[in-house]
Amino acid sequence: MCARASEHNAYVHTPRESTIMLEKLAKQTAIYGISTIVVRFLSYLLTPLYTYTFSQAEYGIVTDIYALIPFALVLLSMGMESSYFRFAAKAEADGGSAEQIRTGKRRVFATTWGATIVAAIIFFAFVMAMRDGVARLMGPAYEAHPEYIALVAAIILLDVATMIPFSRLREQGRALLFVGLKALNVFVNVGLAILFMLLGLFESEFGVGWVFVANLAASIITLVAIIPTTERVVPTIDRPLLRKIFAYSLPLLIGGVAGTAGEFIDRQMIKYILPEDVAMAQLGVYGAITKIAVVMTLFTQMYRLAAEPFFLSNFRKEEFVESNAAALKYFVMASMAIFLGIALLRDVFALIVGRDFREGIDMLPIILCSNVLAGVWLNLSFWYKREERTRFAVYVTFVGLAVAVVMSLLLVPRMGNYGAAWARFAAEASMVAVSYYLNRRFFPTPYDLGRIAEYVVLALGLYVVSEFTVGDTENLLLRYGVNICLLAVYGGYAIWREFKFRF
């Protein structure tokens, strides 16, 4: 009985301290958020540019490649980003003089950076040596242009080389510089894409290869620009330290590989399960529709950029528990508002992509819900990263991967790219379920499930009301008027529920 009372008291914390921590997280999220929205908006200009320029099958190649690149980045980063945050925090917690702390952090940075660069160089050399074989494995479109493989391998090499320096900027709280360098990458990429289009290069035989040329140029310039921020640290490997880091990061690597595989397996299933004459076209449509969910993607990303170093820093368990519980509630509240806004106004958002790609617009609500679940799973992962029980990442992500594969095999042959969307939703839902079970068993956190359920049920209910009332009407004024009112209902309820405003 006393033990239970003690455990309960561990979660009791002064509201003022918890509020201060949440305000800090909100401030960092806002800094990343406003800047990231601007930067990623520029990046998403590439979506209408490409979907209005390329055919469905040609854009399918772009979708395929940009689904595989994150998998390679996760594999080659080896969980070192989270490891850098954790071990840099440990170096600070170990104390000592300011110079000793600085030296400890530099050693962590040099080791994690060096390890990822070595891995990236080995990967690049292997791909270049096996380029033709890799091209044959990936399909006829790549076999005709093995140079696509070389360009993408070079992009991956350069992007891996900048990952830890970017993580260091986040750990140091230099959000504006972080986003500024990301913006530089996007400006170069978008600018070159527009130039190539104006020059008619996309219509040449090399075709979508110019997409990768633009990306490669942007990656080169980004690497050159970020080097001065490393303060002359040379990427070297401290072997004793690396062994400790690997003990922490290996489960994250395995879990990250499985998790990223679960995120791109839907696209691969479309590519390899459907008949060859329609596969790349359906993949192109699927990739274009996922791009429409840009606002949800941006929100989840900006939250992750701020939350990961925040929750992996050193502070007391009760502070972590209370802040994490509150953060999940507010994340779901905001995410469901974004879901509702995009789902109700999806005809407007559909204008982002070319007319030929809008045939899959009804997939959008499913994809949006999957993105919400991905953010929930992100919140549920912070506790085991903080507690250095990263093996749980393996359990969660392998369950998600297994569900994604099984559901894809069942649904894609029957439903095409819609089946892939539902398979991804099922995979994200399974990872949330496993993560929540592990949390309740090993690190009970007082999430406000009642309030979270209210926001989810209300948003989905309002969406259903819209579909059954004005979903099929051709009167755009009536449809948008009703949908905006429904969105206002959700916003008004959330404000009243959280702040107890009386109207």
Short mmCIF file of C-alpha atoms in Angstrom, two decimals:
data_model
loop_
_atom_site.label_atom_id
_atom_site.label_comp_id
_atom_site.label_asym_id
_atom_site.label_seq_id
_atom_site.Cartn_x
_atom_site.Cartn_y
_atom_site.Cartn_z
CA MET A 1 0.00 0.00 0.00
CA CYS A 2 2.81 2.40 0.96
CA ALA A 3 4.67 1.49 -2.20
CA ARG A 4 1.62 2.40 -4.28
CA ALA A 5 1.24 5.68 -2.42
CA SER A 6 4.89 6.44 -2.99
CA GLU A 7 4.59 5.63 -6.68
CA HIS A 8 1.56 7.90 -6.94
CA ASN A 9 3.35 10.74 -5.17
CA ALA A 10 6.23 10.46 -7.63
CA TYR A 11 3.88 11.81 -10.27
CA VAL A 12 2.72 14.76 -8.19
CA HIS A 13 4.60 17.86 -9.19
CA THR A 14 4.14 21.57 -8.73
CA PRO A 15 1.95 22.91 -11.53
CA ARG A 16 4.20 25.93 -11.98
CA GLU A 17 7.31 23.86 -12.80
CA SER A 18 5.38 21.65 -15.20
CA THR A 19 3.88 24.72 -16.88
CA ILE A 20 7.32 26.26 -17.33
CA MET A 21 8.60 23.08 -18.99
CA LEU A 22 5.60 22.90 -21.33
CA GLU A 23 6.04 26.57 -22.19
CA LYS A 24 9.67 25.84 -23.09
CA LEU A 25 8.61 22.94 -25.29
CA ALA A 26 5.89 25.06 -26.92
CA LYS A 27 8.38 27.86 -27.59
CA GLN A 28 10.87 25.50 -29.23
CA THR A 29 8.06 23.88 -31.23
CA ALA A 30 6.90 27.31 -32.39
CA ILE A 31 10.42 28.31 -33.48
CA TYR A 32 10.88 25.10 -35.41
CA GLY A 33 7.29 25.18 -36.54
CA ILE A 34 7.00 28.64 -38.08
CA SER A 35 10.36 28.33 -39.79
CA THR A 36 9.83 24.73 -40.87
CA ILE A 37 6.40 25.50 -42.32
CA VAL A 38 7.91 28.22 -44.50
CA VAL A 39 10.80 26.01 -45.58
CA ARG A 40 8.74 22.90 -46.22
CA PHE A 41 6.10 24.93 -48.04
CA LEU A 42 8.80 25.90 -50.51
CA SER A 43 9.84 22.26 -50.71
CA TYR A 44 6.28 21.17 -51.42
CA LEU A 45 6.21 23.51 -54.40
CA LEU A 46 8.00 20.61 -56.04
CA THR A 47 4.85 18.49 -55.74
CA PRO A 48 2.69 20.56 -58.12
CA LEU A 49 5.74 21.19 -60.29
CA TYR A 50 6.41 17.49 -60.72
CA THR A 51 2.81 16.26 -60.85
CA TYR A 52 1.91 18.84 -63.48
CA THR A 53 5.06 17.94 -65.47
CA PHE A 54 5.49 14.17 -65.20
CA SER A 55 3.12 11.33 -65.98
CA GLN A 56 1.78 9.11 -63.19
CA ALA A 57 4.40 6.44 -63.97
CA GLU A 58 7.27 8.95 -64.09
CA TYR A 59 6.23 10.47 -60.79
CA GLY A 60 6.03 6.92 -59.48
CA ILE A 61 9.83 6.76 -59.84
CA VAL A 62 10.18 9.93 -57.74
CA THR A 63 7.79 8.50 -55.13
CA ASP A 64 9.69 5.22 -55.06
CA ILE A 65 13.11 6.82 -54.62
CA TYR A 66 12.02 9.29 -51.96
CA ALA A 67 10.41 6.46 -50.01
CA LEU A 68 13.67 4.47 -50.06
CA ILE A 69 16.00 7.35 -49.13
CA PRO A 70 14.66 7.69 -45.55
CA PHE A 71 15.17 3.95 -45.08
CA ALA A 72 18.83 4.28 -46.12
CA LEU A 73 19.29 7.30 -43.85
CA VAL A 74 17.88 5.45 -40.85
CA LEU A 75 20.07 2.44 -41.58
CA LEU A 76 23.26 4.47 -41.95
CA SER A 77 22.58 6.86 -39.05
CA MET A 78 22.44 3.76 -36.79
CA GLY A 79 20.34 5.50 -34.14
CA MET A 80 23.17 7.99 -33.58
CA GLU A 81 20.91 11.06 -33.53
CA SER A 82 19.06 9.97 -30.40
CA SER A 83 22.35 8.65 -29.00
CA TYR A 84 23.98 12.02 -29.50
CA PHE A 85 21.21 13.78 -27.56
CA ARG A 86 21.37 11.26 -24.73
CA PHE A 87 25.16 11.11 -24.36
CA ALA A 88 25.59 14.87 -24.73
CA ALA A 89 23.11 15.26 -21.86
CA LYS A 90 25.10 12.71 -19.86
CA ALA A 91 28.33 14.63 -20.45
CA GLU A 92 26.64 17.70 -19.02
CA ALA A 93 25.15 15.76 -16.10
CA ASP A 94 28.57 14.35 -15.19
CA GLY A 95 29.53 17.85 -14.14
CA GLY A 96 32.99 19.29 -13.90
CA SER A 97 34.23 22.58 -15.24
CA ALA A 98 32.68 24.25 -18.26
CA GLU A 99 35.70 23.19 -20.31
CA GLN A 100 35.36 19.55 -19.21
CA ILE A 101 31.69 19.51 -20.16
CA ARG A 102 32.50 21.11 -23.50
CA THR A 103 35.24 18.54 -24.16
CA GLY A 104 32.92 15.67 -23.27
CA LYS A 105 30.25 16.89 -25.66
CA ARG A 106 32.79 17.40 -28.46
CA ARG A 107 33.99 13.82 -27.96
CA VAL A 108 30.42 12.52 -28.29
CA PHE A 109 29.90 14.64 -31.39
CA ALA A 110 33.15 13.54 -33.06
CA THR A 111 32.46 9.85 -32.38
CA THR A 112 28.84 9.78 -33.55
CA TRP A 113 29.70 11.88 -36.60
CA GLY A 114 32.68 9.72 -37.47
CA ALA A 115 30.73 6.47 -37.16
CA THR A 116 27.95 7.66 -39.47
CA ILE A 117 30.39 8.98 -42.09
CA VAL A 118 32.26 5.65 -42.18
CA ALA A 119 28.99 3.78 -42.64
CA ALA A 120 27.90 6.14 -45.43
CA ILE A 121 31.18 5.79 -47.32
CA ILE A 122 30.99 1.98 -47.18
CA PHE A 123 27.39 2.11 -48.42
CA PHE A 124 28.29 4.44 -51.30
CA ALA A 125 31.21 2.28 -52.40
CA PHE A 126 29.05 -0.85 -52.33
CA VAL A 127 26.22 0.69 -54.35
CA MET A 128 28.60 2.07 -56.96
CA ALA A 129 30.28 -1.32 -57.34
CA MET A 130 26.90 -3.08 -57.68
CA ARG A 131 25.07 -0.29 -59.54
CA ASP A 132 23.83 -2.32 -62.49
CA GLY A 133 22.67 -5.18 -60.29
CA VAL A 134 20.80 -2.80 -57.99
CA ALA A 135 19.17 -1.17 -61.02
CA ARG A 136 17.96 -4.55 -62.32
CA LEU A 137 16.58 -5.42 -58.90
CA MET A 138 14.61 -2.17 -58.69
CA GLY A 139 12.86 -2.61 -62.01
CA PRO A 140 12.87 -1.76 -65.73
CA ALA A 141 12.71 2.02 -65.20
CA TYR A 142 15.99 1.93 -63.28
CA GLU A 143 17.62 -0.68 -65.49
CA ALA A 144 17.24 1.78 -68.38
CA HIS A 145 18.87 4.51 -66.27
CA PRO A 146 21.40 3.05 -63.78
CA GLU A 147 22.77 6.56 -63.38
CA TYR A 148 19.69 7.26 -61.21
CA ILE A 149 21.13 4.78 -58.69
CA ALA A 150 24.51 6.55 -58.63
CA LEU A 151 22.92 9.96 -58.08
CA VAL A 152 20.73 8.73 -55.25
CA ALA A 153 23.67 6.95 -53.55
CA ALA A 154 25.61 10.24 -53.61
CA ILE A 155 22.65 12.12 -52.14
CA ILE A 156 22.43 9.59 -49.31
CA LEU A 157 26.17 9.86 -48.60
CA LEU A 158 26.02 13.64 -48.29
CA ASP A 159 22.80 13.69 -46.26
CA VAL A 160 24.21 11.20 -43.75
CA ALA A 161 27.32 13.37 -43.41
CA THR A 162 25.16 16.32 -42.29
CA MET A 163 22.82 14.44 -39.93
CA ILE A 164 24.88 14.64 -36.74
CA PRO A 165 25.92 18.29 -37.30
CA PHE A 166 22.22 19.12 -37.66
CA SER A 167 21.49 17.16 -34.47
CA ARG A 168 24.18 19.18 -32.69
CA LEU A 169 22.44 22.42 -33.67
CA ARG A 170 19.20 21.08 -32.20
CA GLU A 171 20.95 19.99 -28.98
CA GLN A 172 22.46 23.47 -28.67
CA GLY A 173 19.06 25.09 -29.16
CA ARG A 174 20.19 26.88 -32.33
CA ALA A 175 16.83 26.42 -34.01
CA LEU A 176 17.06 29.40 -36.34
CA LEU A 177 20.44 28.34 -37.72
CA PHE A 178 19.14 24.78 -38.08
CA VAL A 179 16.16 25.92 -40.10
CA GLY A 180 18.23 28.44 -42.05
CA LEU A 181 20.52 25.72 -43.35
CA LYS A 182 17.54 23.51 -44.14
CA ALA A 183 16.06 26.46 -46.01
CA LEU A 184 19.24 26.83 -48.03
CA ASN A 185 18.91 23.20 -49.12
CA VAL A 186 15.31 23.72 -50.17
CA PHE A 187 15.97 26.99 -52.01
CA VAL A 188 18.71 25.39 -54.08
CA ASN A 189 16.62 22.29 -54.79
CA VAL A 190 13.47 24.20 -55.77
CA GLY A 191 15.41 26.82 -57.71
CA LEU A 192 17.26 24.22 -59.78
CA ALA A 193 14.05 22.23 -60.38
CA ILE A 194 12.34 25.32 -61.75
CA LEU A 195 15.40 26.12 -63.88
CA PHE A 196 15.50 22.59 -65.27
CA MET A 197 11.80 22.77 -66.09
CA LEU A 198 12.21 26.10 -67.91
CA LEU A 199 15.12 24.66 -69.88
CA GLY A 200 12.96 21.69 -70.87
CA LEU A 201 15.33 19.17 -69.29
CA PHE A 202 12.50 17.20 -67.65
CA GLU A 203 11.25 16.35 -71.13
CA SER A 204 14.63 14.95 -72.20
CA GLU A 205 15.52 11.27 -72.23
CA PHE A 206 17.17 11.66 -68.82
CA GLY A 207 13.77 12.83 -67.52
CA VAL A 208 13.26 12.47 -63.78
CA GLY A 209 17.03 12.08 -63.37
CA TRP A 210 17.19 15.88 -63.27
CA VAL A 211 15.14 15.72 -60.06
CA PHE A 212 18.02 13.85 -58.46
CA VAL A 213 20.62 16.20 -59.96
CA ALA A 214 18.88 19.16 -58.29
CA ASN A 215 18.75 17.28 -54.99
CA LEU A 216 22.43 16.32 -55.21
CA ALA A 217 23.49 19.93 -55.82
CA ALA A 218 21.44 21.05 -52.82
CA SER A 219 23.04 18.36 -50.62
CA ILE A 220 26.56 19.42 -51.66
CA ILE A 221 25.91 23.07 -50.84
CA THR A 222 24.29 22.15 -47.50
CA LEU A 223 27.33 20.10 -46.46
CA VAL A 224 29.68 22.95 -47.33
CA ALA A 225 27.51 25.41 -45.39
CA ILE A 226 27.18 23.33 -42.22
CA ILE A 227 30.88 22.49 -41.83
CA PRO A 228 31.72 25.87 -40.18
CA THR A 229 29.17 25.14 -37.40
CA THR A 230 31.18 22.10 -36.28
CA GLU A 231 33.83 24.37 -34.72
CA ARG A 232 36.71 22.47 -36.33
CA VAL A 233 35.75 19.17 -34.72
CA VAL A 234 37.22 16.34 -36.77
CA PRO A 235 35.03 13.23 -37.13
CA THR A 236 37.04 10.65 -35.20
CA ILE A 237 35.96 7.55 -33.31
CA ASP A 238 36.60 7.02 -29.61
CA ARG A 239 36.22 3.23 -29.46
CA PRO A 240 35.36 2.84 -25.75
CA LEU A 241 32.75 5.59 -26.08
CA LEU A 242 31.42 4.13 -29.33
CA ARG A 243 30.86 0.76 -27.63
CA LYS A 244 28.69 2.47 -25.01
CA ILE A 245 26.84 4.44 -27.66
CA PHE A 246 26.22 1.32 -29.74
CA ALA A 247 24.81 -0.47 -26.70
CA TYR A 248 22.25 2.33 -26.51
CA SER A 249 21.70 2.88 -30.23
CA LEU A 250 21.64 -0.69 -31.59
CA PRO A 251 18.04 -1.34 -30.52
CA LEU A 252 17.14 2.08 -31.96
CA LEU A 253 18.84 1.10 -35.21
CA ILE A 254 16.96 -2.19 -35.43
CA GLY A 255 13.71 -0.52 -34.43
CA GLY A 256 14.34 2.39 -36.79
CA VAL A 257 15.01 0.09 -39.73
CA ALA A 258 11.83 -1.86 -39.02
CA GLY A 259 9.85 1.32 -38.44
CA THR A 260 11.04 2.98 -41.63
CA ALA A 261 10.49 -0.25 -43.55
CA GLY A 262 6.94 -0.17 -42.24
CA GLU A 263 6.56 3.36 -43.57
CA PHE A 264 7.76 2.60 -47.10
CA ILE A 265 6.56 -1.00 -47.41
CA ASP A 266 3.18 0.27 -48.59
CA ARG A 267 4.83 1.82 -51.64
CA GLN A 268 6.92 -1.26 -52.34
CA MET A 269 3.87 -3.48 -52.14
CA ILE A 270 2.14 -1.34 -54.77
CA LYS A 271 5.25 -1.58 -56.94
CA TYR A 272 5.79 -5.32 -56.70
CA ILE A 273 2.29 -6.77 -56.15
CA LEU A 274 0.27 -4.91 -58.75
CA PRO A 275 0.66 -5.70 -62.45
CA GLU A 276 3.69 -4.02 -64.01
CA ASP A 277 1.59 -1.99 -66.46
CA VAL A 278 -0.28 -0.16 -63.66
CA ALA A 279 2.06 -0.41 -60.67
CA MET A 280 4.17 2.73 -61.21
CA ALA A 281 1.11 4.80 -62.13
CA GLN A 282 -0.73 3.78 -58.94
CA LEU A 283 2.44 4.41 -56.98
CA GLY A 284 2.64 7.89 -58.45
CA VAL A 285 -0.94 8.66 -57.45
CA TYR A 286 -0.38 7.29 -53.95
CA GLY A 287 2.78 9.38 -53.52
CA ALA A 288 1.03 12.53 -54.72
CA ILE A 289 -1.89 12.10 -52.30
CA THR A 290 0.46 11.58 -49.36
CA LYS A 291 2.06 14.91 -50.27
CA ILE A 292 -1.29 16.65 -49.85
CA ALA A 293 -1.13 15.79 -46.15
CA VAL A 294 1.65 18.36 -45.95
CA VAL A 295 0.29 20.30 -42.97
CA MET A 296 -0.04 17.19 -40.82
CA THR A 297 3.43 16.05 -41.84
CA LEU A 298 4.88 19.47 -41.02
CA PHE A 299 3.21 19.58 -37.61
CA THR A 300 4.49 16.14 -36.63
CA GLN A 301 7.98 16.97 -37.87
CA MET A 302 8.26 20.33 -36.11
CA TYR A 303 7.00 18.73 -32.90
CA ARG A 304 9.60 15.95 -33.18
CA LEU A 305 12.42 18.43 -33.79
CA ALA A 306 11.59 20.25 -30.57
CA ALA A 307 10.38 17.34 -28.43
CA GLU A 308 13.17 14.80 -28.97
CA PRO A 309 16.05 16.82 -27.44
CA PHE A 310 13.61 18.22 -24.85
CA PHE A 311 12.37 14.88 -23.52
CA LEU A 312 15.80 13.21 -23.72
CA SER A 313 17.47 15.88 -21.60
CA ASN A 314 18.15 15.30 -17.92
CA PHE A 315 15.35 16.25 -15.56
CA ARG A 316 13.46 14.50 -12.81
CA LYS A 317 11.17 11.58 -13.52
CA GLU A 318 8.07 13.30 -12.16
CA GLU A 319 8.75 16.31 -14.40
CA PHE A 320 9.10 14.04 -17.43
CA VAL A 321 5.95 12.06 -16.64
CA GLU A 322 3.71 15.07 -16.15
CA SER A 323 5.07 16.95 -19.15
CA ASN A 324 4.87 13.94 -21.45
CA ALA A 325 1.27 13.24 -20.44
CA ALA A 326 0.23 16.83 -21.10
CA ALA A 327 2.18 16.98 -24.37
CA LEU A 328 0.34 13.96 -25.79
CA LYS A 329 -3.04 15.49 -25.02
CA TYR A 330 -2.19 18.78 -26.71
CA PHE A 331 -0.59 16.98 -29.65
CA VAL A 332 -3.76 14.97 -30.30
CA MET A 333 -5.94 18.06 -29.86
CA ALA A 334 -3.95 19.98 -32.49
CA SER A 335 -3.52 16.98 -34.80
CA MET A 336 -7.25 16.28 -34.98
CA ALA A 337 -7.87 19.95 -35.80
CA ILE A 338 -5.43 19.64 -38.71
CA PHE A 339 -7.03 16.36 -39.77
CA LEU A 340 -10.46 17.94 -39.82
CA GLY A 341 -9.31 21.04 -41.69
CA ILE A 342 -7.62 19.07 -44.48
CA ALA A 343 -10.25 16.32 -44.71
CA LEU A 344 -13.17 18.76 -44.91
CA LEU A 345 -11.43 20.99 -47.46
CA ARG A 346 -9.68 18.24 -49.39
CA ASP A 347 -10.97 19.48 -52.74
CA VAL A 348 -8.98 22.66 -52.22
CA PHE A 349 -5.87 20.81 -51.12
CA ALA A 350 -6.21 18.51 -54.14
CA LEU A 351 -5.26 21.44 -56.35
CA ILE A 352 -1.69 20.94 -55.11
CA VAL A 353 -1.32 17.99 -57.49
CA GLY A 354 -2.01 17.60 -61.19
CA ARG A 355 -5.48 16.61 -62.39
CA ASP A 356 -4.41 13.06 -63.26
CA PHE A 357 -3.40 12.42 -59.65
CA ARG A 358 -6.66 13.56 -57.99
CA GLU A 359 -8.38 10.25 -58.63
CA GLY A 360 -6.97 9.04 -55.31
CA ILE A 361 -8.16 11.98 -53.19
CA ASP A 362 -10.50 9.78 -51.12
CA MET A 363 -7.39 8.13 -49.64
CA LEU A 364 -6.48 11.39 -47.94
CA PRO A 365 -8.48 10.97 -44.67
CA ILE A 366 -6.95 7.51 -44.19
CA ILE A 367 -3.43 8.87 -44.68
CA LEU A 368 -4.12 11.78 -42.33
CA CYS A 369 -5.28 9.41 -39.59
CA SER A 370 -2.13 7.35 -40.09
CA ASN A 371 -0.03 10.49 -39.60
CA VAL A 372 -1.87 11.30 -36.37
CA LEU A 373 -1.13 7.80 -35.06
CA ALA A 374 2.54 8.19 -36.04
CA GLY A 375 2.73 11.29 -33.83
CA VAL A 376 1.06 9.48 -30.94
CA TRP A 377 3.57 6.66 -31.25
CA LEU A 378 6.39 9.24 -31.23
CA ASN A 379 5.14 10.59 -27.89
CA LEU A 380 4.89 7.08 -26.47
CA SER A 381 8.51 6.34 -27.42
CA PHE A 382 10.18 9.08 -25.38
CA TRP A 383 10.01 7.27 -22.05
CA TYR A 384 12.01 4.20 -23.09
CA LYS A 385 14.59 6.35 -24.88
CA ARG A 386 14.98 8.39 -21.71
CA GLU A 387 15.20 5.28 -19.54
CA GLU A 388 17.71 3.70 -21.96
CA ARG A 389 15.41 0.73 -22.53
CA THR A 390 15.63 1.14 -26.27
CA ARG A 391 15.03 -2.56 -26.95
CA PHE A 392 11.33 -1.72 -26.74
CA ALA A 393 11.70 0.16 -30.02
CA VAL A 394 12.44 -3.19 -31.65
CA TYR A 395 9.27 -4.79 -30.31
CA VAL A 396 7.07 -1.90 -31.38
CA THR A 397 8.43 -1.42 -34.87
CA PHE A 398 8.61 -5.10 -35.74
CA VAL A 399 4.95 -5.48 -34.82
CA GLY A 400 4.17 -2.53 -37.08
CA LEU A 401 6.24 -3.98 -39.93
CA ALA A 402 4.57 -7.39 -39.62
CA VAL A 403 1.11 -5.84 -39.66
CA ALA A 404 2.04 -3.65 -42.65
CA VAL A 405 3.27 -6.66 -44.65
CA VAL A 406 0.32 -8.90 -43.82
CA MET A 407 -2.30 -6.22 -44.45
CA SER A 408 -0.60 -5.14 -47.68
CA LEU A 409 -0.59 -8.71 -48.98
CA LEU A 410 -4.28 -8.98 -48.16
CA LEU A 411 -5.49 -5.58 -49.34
CA VAL A 412 -3.24 -4.29 -52.14
CA PRO A 413 -4.17 -7.02 -54.67
CA ARG A 414 -7.87 -6.25 -54.08
CA MET A 415 -7.87 -2.50 -53.50
CA GLY A 416 -4.67 -1.25 -55.14
CA ASN A 417 -3.20 1.89 -53.60
CA TYR A 418 -6.26 2.25 -51.33
CA GLY A 419 -5.29 -1.08 -49.81
CA ALA A 420 -1.80 0.28 -49.18
CA ALA A 421 -3.30 3.27 -47.36
CA TRP A 422 -5.37 1.02 -45.09
CA ALA A 423 -2.36 -1.25 -44.48
CA ARG A 424 -0.32 1.72 -43.31
CA PHE A 425 -3.15 2.82 -41.00
CA ALA A 426 -3.32 -0.66 -39.48
CA ALA A 427 0.45 -0.70 -38.94
CA GLU A 428 0.48 2.69 -37.18
CA ALA A 429 -2.48 1.66 -35.00
CA SER A 430 -0.72 -1.54 -33.96
CA MET A 431 2.42 0.37 -32.97
CA VAL A 432 0.38 2.76 -30.85
CA ALA A 433 -1.32 -0.18 -29.14
CA VAL A 434 1.95 -1.97 -28.35
CA SER A 435 3.62 1.26 -27.21
CA TYR A 436 0.77 2.06 -24.87
CA TYR A 437 0.81 -1.47 -23.42
CA LEU A 438 4.55 -1.23 -22.73
CA ASN A 439 4.10 2.18 -21.14
CA ARG A 440 1.38 0.96 -18.80
CA ARG A 441 3.43 -2.04 -17.75
CA PHE A 442 6.89 -0.54 -17.31
CA PHE A 443 6.54 3.25 -16.98
CA PRO A 444 2.95 4.21 -16.13
CA THR A 445 2.23 7.72 -17.34
CA PRO A 446 -1.07 9.44 -16.44
CA TYR A 447 -2.22 10.23 -19.98
CA ASP A 448 -5.61 11.95 -20.02
CA LEU A 449 -7.27 9.26 -22.14
CA GLY A 450 -10.74 10.66 -21.57
CA ARG A 451 -9.85 14.08 -22.96
CA ILE A 452 -7.84 12.56 -25.82
CA ALA A 453 -10.81 10.34 -26.75
CA GLU A 454 -13.11 13.37 -26.73
CA TYR A 455 -11.04 15.15 -29.37
CA VAL A 456 -10.71 12.06 -31.56
CA VAL A 457 -14.40 11.15 -31.40
CA LEU A 458 -15.51 14.75 -31.95
CA ALA A 459 -13.27 15.25 -34.99
CA LEU A 460 -14.24 11.94 -36.59
CA GLY A 461 -17.91 12.57 -35.79
CA LEU A 462 -17.85 16.00 -37.43
CA TYR A 463 -16.16 14.48 -40.48
CA VAL A 464 -18.91 11.83 -40.75
CA VAL A 465 -21.58 14.54 -40.40
CA SER A 466 -19.99 16.41 -43.29
CA GLU A 467 -19.84 13.31 -45.48
CA PHE A 468 -23.51 12.43 -44.91
CA THR A 469 -24.83 15.98 -45.31
CA VAL A 470 -22.80 17.91 -47.88
CA GLY A 471 -20.23 15.38 -49.02
CA ASP A 472 -21.81 14.83 -52.45
CA THR A 473 -23.33 18.24 -53.07
CA GLU A 474 -22.10 20.22 -56.03
CA ASN A 475 -23.05 23.49 -54.32
CA LEU A 476 -19.54 24.56 -53.28
CA LEU A 477 -20.79 27.53 -51.24
CA LEU A 478 -23.01 25.27 -49.15
CA ARG A 479 -20.36 22.57 -48.78
CA TYR A 480 -17.57 24.90 -47.70
CA GLY A 481 -19.90 26.94 -45.50
CA VAL A 482 -21.04 23.84 -43.59
CA ASN A 483 -17.52 22.42 -43.35
CA ILE A 484 -16.05 25.67 -42.03
CA CYS A 485 -18.82 25.77 -39.41
CA LEU A 486 -18.02 22.18 -38.40
CA LEU A 487 -14.34 23.09 -38.09
CA ALA A 488 -15.30 26.08 -35.93
CA VAL A 489 -17.32 23.76 -33.67
CA TYR A 490 -14.25 21.64 -33.04
CA GLY A 491 -12.05 24.67 -32.38
CA GLY A 492 -14.60 26.26 -30.07
CA TYR A 493 -15.05 23.06 -28.10
CA ALA A 494 -11.29 22.56 -27.71
CA ILE A 495 -10.80 26.13 -26.47
CA TRP A 496 -13.69 25.84 -24.04
CA ARG A 497 -12.52 22.42 -22.80
CA GLU A 498 -8.94 23.47 -22.17
CA PHE A 499 -9.36 27.04 -21.00
CA LYS A 500 -12.91 26.94 -19.68
CA PHE A 501 -13.93 30.05 -21.60
CA ARG A 502 -17.64 30.79 -21.28
CA PHE A 503 -19.51 32.05 -24.27
#
